[in-house]
Coordinates of C-alpha atoms in Angstrom, one line a residue:
M284 CA -195.7 26.2 -65.1
P285 CA -196.0 30.0 -64.4
K286 CA -192.9 31.9 -63.2
P287 CA -192.8 32.8 -59.5
Q288 CA -192.6 36.4 -58.4
I289 CA -189.8 37.6 -56.1
S290 CA -189.9 40.8 -53.9
L291 CA -187.8 42.5 -51.2
D292 CA -189.1 44.0 -48.0
Q293 CA -187.2 47.1 -49.1
P294 CA -188.7 48.2 -52.4
T295 CA -185.5 50.1 -53.2
G296 CA -183.4 47.1 -52.5
V297 CA -181.0 49.2 -50.4
Y298 CA -179.9 47.8 -47.1
L299 CA -177.5 48.7 -44.5
E300 CA -175.0 46.1 -43.6
T301 CA -176.6 45.4 -40.3
E302 CA -180.1 45.1 -41.6
N303 CA -181.9 41.8 -42.5
V304 CA -182.9 41.2 -46.1
I305 CA -186.3 39.5 -46.5
L306 CA -187.1 37.9 -49.9
T307 CA -190.6 36.7 -50.6
C308 CA -191.3 34.2 -53.5
N309 CA -194.9 33.9 -54.6
V310 CA -196.6 31.6 -57.1
E311 CA -200.1 31.2 -58.4
T312 CA -200.5 27.5 -59.2
H313 CA -202.3 24.8 -57.5
C314 CA -199.9 22.0 -57.5
S315 CA -199.3 20.1 -54.3
G316 CA -196.1 19.8 -52.4
K317 CA -194.3 22.9 -53.5
T318 CA -190.7 23.7 -52.5
F319 CA -189.0 27.0 -53.0
S320 CA -185.3 27.9 -53.5
I321 CA -183.2 30.9 -54.1
Y322 CA -180.6 31.8 -56.7
K323 CA -177.9 34.5 -56.1
N324 CA -176.2 35.8 -59.2
D325 CA -177.6 32.9 -61.2
Q326 CA -176.2 30.4 -58.8
P327 CA -178.4 28.2 -56.6
S328 CA -178.2 29.1 -52.9
N329 CA -178.7 26.7 -50.1
L330 CA -180.4 29.4 -48.0
P331 CA -183.6 27.7 -46.5
P332 CA -186.8 29.6 -46.3
V333 CA -187.8 30.9 -42.9
S334 CA -191.5 30.2 -43.6
T335 CA -193.5 28.5 -46.3
R336 CA -197.1 28.6 -47.2
D337 CA -199.0 26.9 -50.0
N338 CA -198.2 29.5 -52.6
S339 CA -195.2 31.5 -51.0
A340 CA -192.0 31.3 -49.1
R341 CA -189.9 33.8 -47.2
F342 CA -186.2 33.9 -47.0
S343 CA -184.2 36.1 -44.5
F344 CA -180.5 36.9 -44.2
T345 CA -178.2 39.6 -43.0
A346 CA -177.3 42.1 -45.6
L347 CA -173.6 42.1 -44.7
N348 CA -171.7 41.0 -47.8
Q349 CA -174.9 39.9 -49.5
R350 CA -175.2 42.4 -52.2
G351 CA -176.2 40.9 -55.6
R352 CA -179.0 39.8 -57.9
Y353 CA -181.5 37.3 -56.5
Q354 CA -184.2 35.0 -58.2
C355 CA -186.4 32.2 -56.9
V356 CA -187.9 29.0 -58.3
Y357 CA -190.4 26.4 -57.0
R358 CA -190.9 22.7 -57.6
C359 CA -194.1 20.7 -57.6
Q360 CA -193.7 17.4 -55.8
S361 CA -196.6 15.8 -57.7
D362 CA -194.9 15.8 -61.0
Q363 CA -191.4 16.7 -60.0
S364 CA -191.4 19.6 -62.3
S365 CA -189.6 23.0 -61.7
S366 CA -190.7 26.4 -62.6
P367 CA -188.7 28.9 -64.5
L368 CA -186.6 31.4 -62.6
S369 CA -188.4 34.5 -61.4
E370 CA -187.4 37.9 -62.4
S371 CA -184.4 39.1 -60.5
V372 CA -184.2 41.7 -57.7
R373 CA -181.0 43.4 -56.7
V374 CA -179.9 43.8 -53.1
T375 CA -177.7 46.9 -52.6
I376 CA -175.7 47.2 -49.4
A377 CA -175.1 50.7 -48.2
D378 CA -172.4 51.7 -45.7
P379 CA -173.8 52.7 -42.4
L380 CA -174.1 56.5 -41.9
T381 CA -171.5 57.5 -39.3
A382 CA -172.7 59.9 -36.6
P383 CA -171.7 63.5 -37.4
V384 CA -169.6 65.7 -35.2
V385 CA -171.1 68.9 -34.0
S386 CA -168.8 71.8 -32.9
L387 CA -168.9 75.4 -31.9
D388 CA -167.0 78.3 -33.5
Q389 CA -165.7 79.0 -30.0
Q390 CA -163.6 76.0 -29.2
S391 CA -164.0 76.6 -25.5
G392 CA -167.7 76.8 -25.9
V393 CA -167.6 80.1 -24.0
Y394 CA -169.6 83.1 -25.4
I395 CA -170.0 86.6 -24.1
V396 CA -173.6 87.9 -23.9
G397 CA -174.5 89.3 -27.3
E398 CA -172.1 87.1 -29.3
K399 CA -173.6 84.8 -31.9
V400 CA -173.2 81.0 -31.7
T401 CA -172.2 79.3 -34.9
I402 CA -172.6 75.5 -34.9
T403 CA -170.9 73.3 -37.4
C404 CA -172.1 69.7 -38.3
T405 CA -169.3 67.7 -39.9
V406 CA -169.5 64.2 -41.5
T407 CA -167.0 61.8 -43.0
G408 CA -167.3 59.9 -46.3
D409 CA -167.8 60.8 -49.9
Y410 CA -169.3 64.0 -51.1
R411 CA -172.9 62.9 -51.4
Y412 CA -175.7 65.3 -51.5
R413 CA -176.8 65.4 -47.9
T414 CA -179.4 67.0 -45.8
F415 CA -178.4 68.3 -42.3
Y416 CA -180.6 68.9 -39.3
F417 CA -179.8 71.0 -36.2
Y418 CA -181.5 70.6 -32.8
K419 CA -181.5 72.6 -29.5
D420 CA -182.8 70.7 -26.5
N421 CA -184.1 68.0 -29.0
N422 CA -186.2 70.6 -30.9
P423 CA -185.4 71.4 -34.6
L424 CA -183.7 74.8 -35.0
H425 CA -185.0 75.4 -38.5
S426 CA -188.0 74.5 -40.6
R427 CA -186.2 74.3 -43.9
L428 CA -183.8 71.6 -44.9
I429 CA -180.1 72.4 -45.3
S430 CA -178.8 70.4 -48.2
T431 CA -175.3 70.4 -49.5
R432 CA -172.6 68.2 -51.0
D433 CA -170.1 69.6 -48.5
K434 CA -169.0 67.4 -45.7
S435 CA -169.9 70.1 -43.1
V436 CA -172.5 72.8 -42.7
T437 CA -173.0 75.6 -40.2
Y438 CA -175.9 77.1 -38.5
T439 CA -175.9 80.4 -36.6
V440 CA -178.0 80.8 -33.5
T441 CA -179.6 84.2 -33.4
D442 CA -181.5 83.7 -30.2
V443 CA -180.5 86.0 -27.4
N444 CA -180.6 83.1 -25.0
I445 CA -178.0 80.7 -26.4
R446 CA -178.0 78.4 -23.4
G447 CA -178.9 74.8 -24.2
D448 CA -177.8 71.4 -25.7
Y449 CA -177.1 71.5 -29.4
K450 CA -176.7 68.4 -31.7
C451 CA -177.2 67.5 -35.4
R452 CA -177.7 64.6 -37.7
Y453 CA -177.8 64.2 -41.5
G454 CA -179.2 62.0 -44.2
Y455 CA -179.1 61.2 -47.9
S456 CA -180.9 58.9 -50.4
I457 CA -179.6 55.8 -52.2
K458 CA -181.8 54.5 -55.0
G459 CA -184.8 56.1 -53.5
R460 CA -184.2 55.0 -49.9
G461 CA -183.6 57.8 -47.4
L462 CA -181.0 57.1 -44.9
E463 CA -180.4 59.1 -41.7
S464 CA -177.5 59.1 -39.3
E465 CA -177.6 58.9 -35.6
F466 CA -177.5 62.1 -33.6
S467 CA -174.1 63.7 -33.2
N468 CA -172.5 64.5 -29.9
V469 CA -174.0 67.3 -27.8
V470 CA -172.4 70.8 -27.3
T471 CA -173.4 73.2 -24.6
P472 CA -172.3 76.8 -24.9
T473 CA -171.3 78.7 -21.8
L474 CA -172.6 82.2 -21.5
A475 CA -170.3 84.7 -19.9
D476 CA -171.0 88.3 -18.9
P477 CA -169.0 90.8 -20.9
L478 CA -165.9 92.1 -19.1
T479 CA -166.6 95.6 -17.9
A480 CA -163.9 98.2 -18.5
P481 CA -161.7 98.7 -15.4
V482 CA -161.1 102.0 -13.7
V483 CA -157.5 103.3 -13.4
S484 CA -156.5 105.7 -10.7
L485 CA -153.4 107.3 -9.2
D486 CA -152.3 107.1 -5.6
Q487 CA -152.3 110.8 -5.6
Q488 CA -155.9 111.7 -6.1
S489 CA -155.1 115.1 -7.5
G490 CA -152.7 113.5 -10.0
V491 CA -149.9 115.9 -8.9
Y492 CA -146.5 114.5 -8.2
I493 CA -143.3 116.2 -7.1
V494 CA -140.1 115.4 -9.1
G495 CA -138.7 112.2 -7.6
E496 CA -141.9 110.8 -6.3
K497 CA -143.0 107.4 -7.5
V498 CA -146.4 107.0 -9.3
T499 CA -148.5 104.1 -8.2
I500 CA -151.3 103.2 -10.7
T501 CA -154.2 101.0 -9.5
C502 CA -156.5 99.1 -12.0
T503 CA -159.8 98.2 -10.4
V504 CA -162.5 95.9 -11.7
T505 CA -166.0 94.8 -10.6
G506 CA -167.3 91.3 -10.4
D507 CA -166.3 88.1 -8.7
Y508 CA -162.8 87.2 -7.5
R509 CA -161.5 85.4 -10.5
Y510 CA -157.8 84.9 -11.2
R511 CA -157.1 87.8 -13.5
N512 CA -154.2 89.3 -15.4
F513 CA -153.7 93.0 -15.4
Y514 CA -151.9 95.0 -18.1
F515 CA -150.7 98.6 -17.7
Y516 CA -149.9 101.0 -20.6
K517 CA -148.2 104.4 -20.9
D518 CA -148.9 106.2 -24.2
N519 CA -150.3 103.0 -25.6
N520 CA -147.1 101.1 -24.9
P521 CA -147.0 98.2 -22.4
L522 CA -145.3 99.1 -19.1
H523 CA -144.2 95.5 -18.3
S524 CA -143.4 92.3 -20.2
S525 CA -145.2 89.9 -17.9
P526 CA -148.8 90.4 -16.8
I527 CA -149.7 91.0 -13.1
S528 CA -151.8 88.1 -12.0
T529 CA -154.0 88.2 -8.9
R530 CA -157.3 87.0 -7.5
D531 CA -158.0 90.5 -6.1
K532 CA -160.3 92.9 -7.8
S533 CA -157.4 95.4 -8.3
G534 CA -153.9 95.4 -9.5
T535 CA -151.2 98.0 -8.9
Y536 CA -148.1 99.1 -10.8
T537 CA -145.4 101.5 -9.7
V538 CA -143.8 103.7 -12.3
T539 CA -140.1 103.8 -11.5
S540 CA -139.1 106.0 -14.5
V541 CA -137.8 109.5 -13.8
N542 CA -140.0 110.9 -16.4
I543 CA -143.5 110.1 -15.3
R544 CA -145.3 112.4 -17.8
G545 CA -147.7 110.5 -20.1
D546 CA -151.2 109.0 -20.5
Y547 CA -151.7 105.9 -18.4
K548 CA -154.4 103.2 -18.8
C549 CA -155.0 99.5 -18.1
R550 CA -157.1 96.5 -19.0
Y551 CA -157.5 93.0 -17.7
G552 CA -158.4 89.5 -18.8
Y553 CA -159.1 86.0 -17.6
S554 CA -159.8 82.5 -18.9
I555 CA -163.2 80.6 -18.8
K556 CA -163.0 77.0 -19.9
G557 CA -160.0 77.7 -22.0
R558 CA -161.3 80.9 -23.7
W559 CA -159.3 84.0 -22.9
L560 CA -161.4 87.1 -22.4
E561 CA -160.1 90.6 -22.3
S562 CA -161.7 93.8 -21.2
K563 CA -161.7 97.1 -23.0
F564 CA -159.2 99.8 -22.0
S565 CA -159.9 101.8 -18.9
N566 CA -160.1 105.5 -18.6
V567 CA -156.9 107.5 -19.0
V568 CA -155.0 109.3 -16.2
T569 CA -152.3 111.8 -16.8
P570 CA -150.0 112.7 -13.8
T571 CA -148.9 116.3 -13.4
L572 CA -145.2 116.8 -12.5
A573 CA -144.4 119.6 -10.1
D574 CA -141.0 120.9 -9.1
P575 CA -140.3 120.4 -5.4
L576 CA -140.9 123.4 -3.2
T577 CA -137.6 124.9 -2.3
A578 CA -137.1 125.8 1.4
P579 CA -137.7 129.4 2.1
V580 CA -135.2 131.8 3.8
V581 CA -136.1 133.5 7.0
S582 CA -134.5 136.7 8.1
L583 CA -134.7 139.4 10.8
D584 CA -135.2 143.1 10.2
Q585 CA -132.1 143.6 12.3
Q586 CA -129.3 142.0 10.3
S587 CA -127.2 141.5 13.4
G588 CA -130.2 139.8 15.1
V589 CA -129.7 141.9 18.2
Y590 CA -132.6 143.7 19.8
I591 CA -133.0 145.8 22.9
V592 CA -135.8 145.3 25.3
G593 CA -139.1 146.8 24.0
E594 CA -138.1 146.6 20.3
K595 CA -140.4 144.6 18.0
V596 CA -139.0 141.8 15.9
T597 CA -140.0 141.7 12.3
I598 CA -139.4 138.3 10.6
T599 CA -139.4 138.0 6.8
C600 CA -140.0 134.7 5.0
T601 CA -138.8 134.8 1.4
V602 CA -139.2 132.2 -1.4
T603 CA -138.1 131.8 -4.9
G604 CA -140.0 130.7 -8.0
D605 CA -143.1 131.9 -9.8
Y606 CA -145.9 133.9 -8.3
H607 CA -148.2 131.2 -6.9
Y608 CA -150.8 132.0 -4.4
R609 CA -148.9 130.9 -1.3
T610 CA -149.7 130.4 2.3
F611 CA -147.0 131.2 4.8
Y612 CA -146.5 129.9 8.3
F613 CA -144.3 131.3 11.1
Y614 CA -143.0 129.3 14.0
K615 CA -141.3 130.0 17.3
D616 CA -139.7 127.1 19.0
N617 CA -141.7 124.8 16.7
N618 CA -145.0 126.3 17.7
P619 CA -147.2 128.3 15.3
L620 CA -147.0 132.0 15.9
H621 CA -150.5 132.7 14.4
S622 CA -153.8 130.8 14.2
R623 CA -154.5 131.8 10.6
P624 CA -152.2 131.4 7.7
I625 CA -150.9 134.4 5.8
S626 CA -151.8 134.1 2.1
T627 CA -150.3 136.2 -0.7
R628 CA -149.0 136.1 -4.2
D629 CA -145.8 138.0 -3.1
M630 CA -142.5 136.3 -2.9
S631 CA -142.0 137.3 0.7
V632 CA -144.2 138.1 3.7
T633 CA -143.4 139.5 7.1
Y634 CA -144.6 138.8 10.6
T635 CA -144.0 141.1 13.6
V636 CA -143.5 139.6 17.0
T637 CA -145.3 141.7 19.6
G638 CA -144.6 139.7 22.7
V639 CA -142.4 140.9 25.4
N640 CA -140.2 137.8 25.4
I641 CA -138.7 137.6 21.9
R642 CA -136.2 135.0 22.7
G643 CA -136.6 131.8 20.8
D644 CA -135.8 130.0 17.5
Y645 CA -137.8 131.3 14.6
K646 CA -138.5 129.7 11.2
C647 CA -141.1 129.5 8.5
R648 CA -142.4 127.4 5.7
Y649 CA -145.0 127.9 3.0
G650 CA -147.3 125.9 0.8
Y651 CA -149.7 126.1 -2.1
S652 CA -152.1 124.0 -4.0
I653 CA -151.8 122.5 -7.5
K654 CA -155.0 120.9 -8.9
G655 CA -156.2 120.1 -5.4
R656 CA -153.0 118.7 -4.0
R657 CA -151.5 120.7 -1.1
L658 CA -147.8 121.0 -1.4
E659 CA -145.7 122.3 1.5
S660 CA -142.1 123.2 1.7
E661 CA -139.5 122.1 4.2
F662 CA -138.8 124.4 7.0
S663 CA -136.5 127.4 6.5
N664 CA -133.3 128.1 8.2
V665 CA -133.6 129.1 11.9
V666 CA -133.0 132.6 13.2
T667 CA -132.5 133.4 16.9
P668 CA -132.8 137.0 18.0
T669 CA -130.5 138.1 20.7
L670 CA -132.0 140.3 23.4
A671 CA -129.4 142.7 24.5
V672 CA -129.6 144.3 28.0
L673 CA -127.0 147.1 28.5
N674 CA -126.7 147.8 32.2
K675 CA -126.3 151.4 33.0
P676 CA -122.8 152.7 33.4
H677 CA -121.1 153.4 36.7
F678 CA -120.6 157.2 37.0
W679 CA -118.8 159.1 39.7
V680 CA -116.9 162.4 40.2
D681 CA -113.7 163.0 42.1
S682 CA -115.4 165.9 44.1
D683 CA -119.0 166.9 44.1
A684 CA -118.2 170.6 44.7
A685 CA -116.2 173.0 42.5
A686 CA -115.4 176.6 42.4
Q687 CA -116.7 178.7 39.5
G688 CA -114.1 178.8 36.8
G689 CA -112.5 175.6 38.2
D690 CA -112.1 172.1 36.7
V691 CA -114.2 169.0 37.4
T692 CA -113.2 165.4 36.5
F693 CA -115.9 162.8 35.9
N694 CA -115.4 159.0 35.6
C695 CA -117.7 156.6 33.5
S696 CA -117.2 152.9 33.2
S697 CA -119.1 150.1 31.4
P698 CA -119.8 146.5 32.6
R699 CA -117.1 144.1 31.8
D700 CA -119.6 141.8 29.9
N701 CA -120.4 144.7 27.5
P702 CA -117.1 146.6 26.9
A703 CA -117.8 150.1 25.6
I704 CA -116.5 151.5 22.3
A705 CA -117.4 155.1 23.2
F706 CA -118.6 157.1 26.2
Y707 CA -120.9 160.2 26.3
L708 CA -121.1 162.9 28.9
Y709 CA -124.3 164.9 29.2
R710 CA -125.4 168.0 31.2
Q711 CA -128.6 166.6 32.4
G712 CA -130.5 169.8 32.8
E713 CA -130.6 170.5 29.1
M714 CA -129.6 167.1 27.8
E715 CA -126.6 168.8 26.4
L716 CA -123.9 166.6 25.0
V717 CA -120.7 167.8 26.7
S718 CA -118.1 165.3 25.4
V719 CA -117.5 162.0 23.7
K720 CA -114.5 159.7 24.4
S721 CA -113.3 156.3 23.3
P722 CA -111.7 154.1 25.9
A723 CA -108.2 152.9 25.6
A724 CA -107.6 149.3 24.5
D725 CA -108.5 146.7 27.1
T726 CA -110.2 149.2 29.4
H727 CA -113.8 149.7 30.4
S728 CA -113.8 153.4 31.5
V729 CA -112.9 156.9 30.6
T730 CA -112.5 160.2 32.4
F731 CA -114.1 163.5 31.4
T732 CA -112.5 166.8 32.6
V733 CA -114.8 169.9 32.4
K734 CA -112.7 173.0 32.6
N735 CA -113.7 176.6 33.7
I736 CA -117.1 175.8 35.0
D737 CA -118.8 179.1 34.9
H738 CA -122.2 178.2 36.3
S739 CA -123.2 178.7 39.9
G740 CA -125.6 176.5 41.8
I741 CA -126.2 172.7 41.3
E742 CA -125.4 171.1 38.0
N743 CA -126.5 167.5 37.1
Y744 CA -124.3 165.3 34.8
T745 CA -124.9 161.8 33.4
C746 CA -123.0 159.5 31.2
R747 CA -123.8 156.8 28.7
Y748 CA -121.7 154.2 26.8
E749 CA -121.9 152.6 23.4
A750 CA -121.2 148.9 22.9
D751 CA -120.9 146.5 20.0
V752 CA -123.3 143.6 20.6
N753 CA -123.0 140.9 17.9
G754 CA -122.4 143.6 15.3
R755 CA -125.0 146.1 16.4
N756 CA -123.9 149.3 18.2
L757 CA -126.2 150.0 21.1
I758 CA -126.2 152.9 23.5
S759 CA -127.0 152.3 27.1
G760 CA -129.4 154.1 29.3
D761 CA -128.4 157.1 31.4
S762 CA -126.2 156.5 34.4
D763 CA -127.3 157.7 37.8
P764 CA -126.9 161.5 37.8
V765 CA -124.0 163.2 39.6
N766 CA -124.8 166.5 41.1
I767 CA -122.0 169.2 41.2
T768 CA -122.3 172.2 43.4
V769 CA -120.6 175.3 41.8
R770 CA -119.4 178.0 44.3
E771 CA -118.8 181.6 43.2
N772 CA -115.2 183.0 43.5
S773 CA -115.0 185.8 46.3
S774 CA -112.6 188.2 44.5
V775 CA -114.6 188.1 41.4
A776 CA -117.8 188.7 43.3
S777 CA -116.3 191.9 44.9
L778 CA -115.1 193.2 41.6
V779 CA -118.5 192.7 40.0
A780 CA -120.2 194.4 43.0
G781 CA -117.9 197.5 42.8
I782 CA -118.4 197.8 39.1
G783 CA -122.2 197.5 39.6
S784 CA -122.2 200.3 42.2
A785 CA -120.2 202.6 40.1
V786 CA -122.4 202.1 37.2
G787 CA -125.5 202.7 39.3
L788 CA -124.1 206.0 40.7
I789 CA -123.3 207.3 37.3
L790 CA -126.8 206.6 36.0
I791 CA -128.4 208.3 39.0
L792 CA -126.3 211.5 38.6
A793 CA -127.0 211.5 34.8
L794 CA -130.8 211.2 35.4
L795 CA -130.8 214.0 38.1
G796 CA -128.9 216.3 35.8
L797 CA -131.3 215.7 33.0
C798 CA -134.2 216.4 35.2
L799 CA -132.8 219.7 36.5
W800 CA -131.9 220.9 33.0
R801 CA -135.4 220.3 31.7
K802 CA -137.0 222.0 34.7
G803 CA -134.7 225.1 34.4
K804 CA -135.5 225.5 30.7
R805 CA -139.3 225.6 31.4
G806 CA -139.5 227.9 34.5
G807 CA -136.3 229.8 34.5
S808 CA -136.0 229.0 38.2
S809 CA -132.9 227.5 39.6
E810 CA -134.3 226.6 42.9
P811 CA -133.6 223.0 43.7
R812 CA -136.2 220.6 44.7
D813 CA -135.7 217.6 46.9
T814 CA -139.3 216.5 47.1
V815 CA -141.7 215.1 44.5
P816 CA -144.0 217.9 43.1
S817 CA -147.4 218.1 44.6
V818 CA -150.5 217.4 42.7
D819 CA -151.0 221.0 41.9
H820 CA -148.0 220.8 39.6
S821 CA -149.4 218.1 37.5
S822 CA -149.2 220.2 34.4
E823 CA -145.4 219.8 34.6
T824 CA -143.7 217.0 32.8
L825 CA -141.9 214.8 35.3
T826 CA -139.5 211.9 34.6
Y827 CA -138.8 209.1 37.1
A828 CA -136.1 206.5 36.8
V829 CA -136.0 203.0 38.3
L830 CA -132.6 201.3 38.4
N831 CA -132.4 197.5 38.6
L832 CA -129.0 196.2 39.5
Q833 CA -128.2 192.6 38.6
T834 CA -125.0 190.7 38.4
K835 CA -124.9 189.3 34.8
Q836 CA -122.7 186.6 33.4
K837 CA -119.7 188.0 31.5
R838 CA -120.1 187.7 27.8
D839 CA -117.6 187.4 25.0
K840 CA -115.3 190.4 24.5
G841 CA -116.9 193.2 22.6
Q842 CA -120.4 192.1 23.3
R843 CA -122.7 194.6 25.0
R844 CA -125.5 194.1 27.5
R845 CA -128.4 196.3 28.4
D846 CA -129.8 197.3 31.8
I847 CA -133.3 198.6 31.6
A848 CA -134.5 201.7 33.5
Q849 CA -138.3 201.9 33.6
V850 CA -140.7 204.8 34.2
E851 CA -144.4 205.0 34.2
E852 CA -144.8 206.4 30.7
N853 CA -141.4 206.2 29.0
T854 CA -138.4 203.8 29.1
L855 CA -134.9 205.1 29.0
Y856 CA -132.1 202.7 28.0
A857 CA -128.5 203.1 29.1
E858 CA -125.7 201.0 27.7
V859 CA -122.6 200.3 29.7
K860 CA -119.6 198.7 28.1
L861 CA -117.9 196.4 30.5

């Protein structure tokens, strides 16, 4: 009897545990009533066939735990003979391929635009030579096989658009049968926009701060209102140990250190699905530290601060420090004195008050600009000019008439609110200072005695006084004038008249004698003439004398005075010693 032939539905004989093994036993003989049976590892098996035909039978069983060597035989019912065993076939049971695990290099699955996505497909088991396959949205990512003995393999997505569903699977061959795993899990990268660099700014736009001022730094970002952490740095060192967290688009930090000088910058960060993203550093801002402006000193041109009506008040505003280009402002009773500021590099500037009413409180301040920030000082001290009004003195005389050569007593008193320190007596006609006197203690008046008044007629006298007003000596205006009538003394007048007549008589006799002498010398005639010569005698030389008699004031002893005698052609002078 010929041997039967045995075959497997899997030519490689490799089965997974869950697969069914189908054995087929064929024979080419024409005996009737054939029956088929199976041997496993040389032992008969009671596994019945699932189907039988005239010359073949099929056996089926689950591969689990059924690895081994299988043979078949047949028996002919007609002669009860059995065939020899067939050749053997081996059933190999392979462990099922576990699904791989796919993962992203970013555990959170979050990627910033421009970042590459690296996918890793990982398997378990022994180190077989495997082939890996990667898919995006169920489409293969590569045309070439990726084969390796490693238990994991990576694939880098170079596409700009990384969005999609990624998975993988793998396979390997056992005795010529290729086995493939199920698909792995699916990973979906999240694409995030890159974090733009923030902008840092100072609360003082100019960046200029006065010593003692706090510096407030603001870090501003663009984008949506995520929950962010802000970080501030000075000279590349963190300014705080804990981040400043907020949903706002800006965060602020106040520098409390005394020394604010340095380079300041900031950055921010936030989390997306567990991945922490951080921005680049912002721009750098550097505050400028300026000394505070010292208050200026205001002063008046009159150190005493006392002014008389009509005087101008000149105010000086003085500062200390370097020669900045400054602007000065002057105030009276807190109101500006001028519409335009006074700008200069000088350390002081003056302003002249031209108004009639100078009374008020005056002060000043100044300012200048550093890198665009306007700095202004505090107000200066206050100066208050005093407007002094000295009322004219009270001036009177004991008697408004006096004899020439007599004495006159004048009285001058100052108001009690301005006690005088000195009094002055003037002869008003020539503004001639006659006398100066200081009053006695605790008095407000003095007396002037003018002795031996030698003028005749009406004389005008005035007085003034000098007073100390807050340290400034001021002189009052003139008092009302006092008129003194000076009368001539009668005995003196008679004496002067007699002397004048005698002098005149002597001069007349002297002139007549001279005329007669000259006439006798020319003509030899001694006949006297008592009339003026006629016109016929015009060839003769005649001398006429005109005598003017005036009462002159007596001069100092030894001084001479001249009376003048005039003629038509010649002048003859005669001196008389009085």
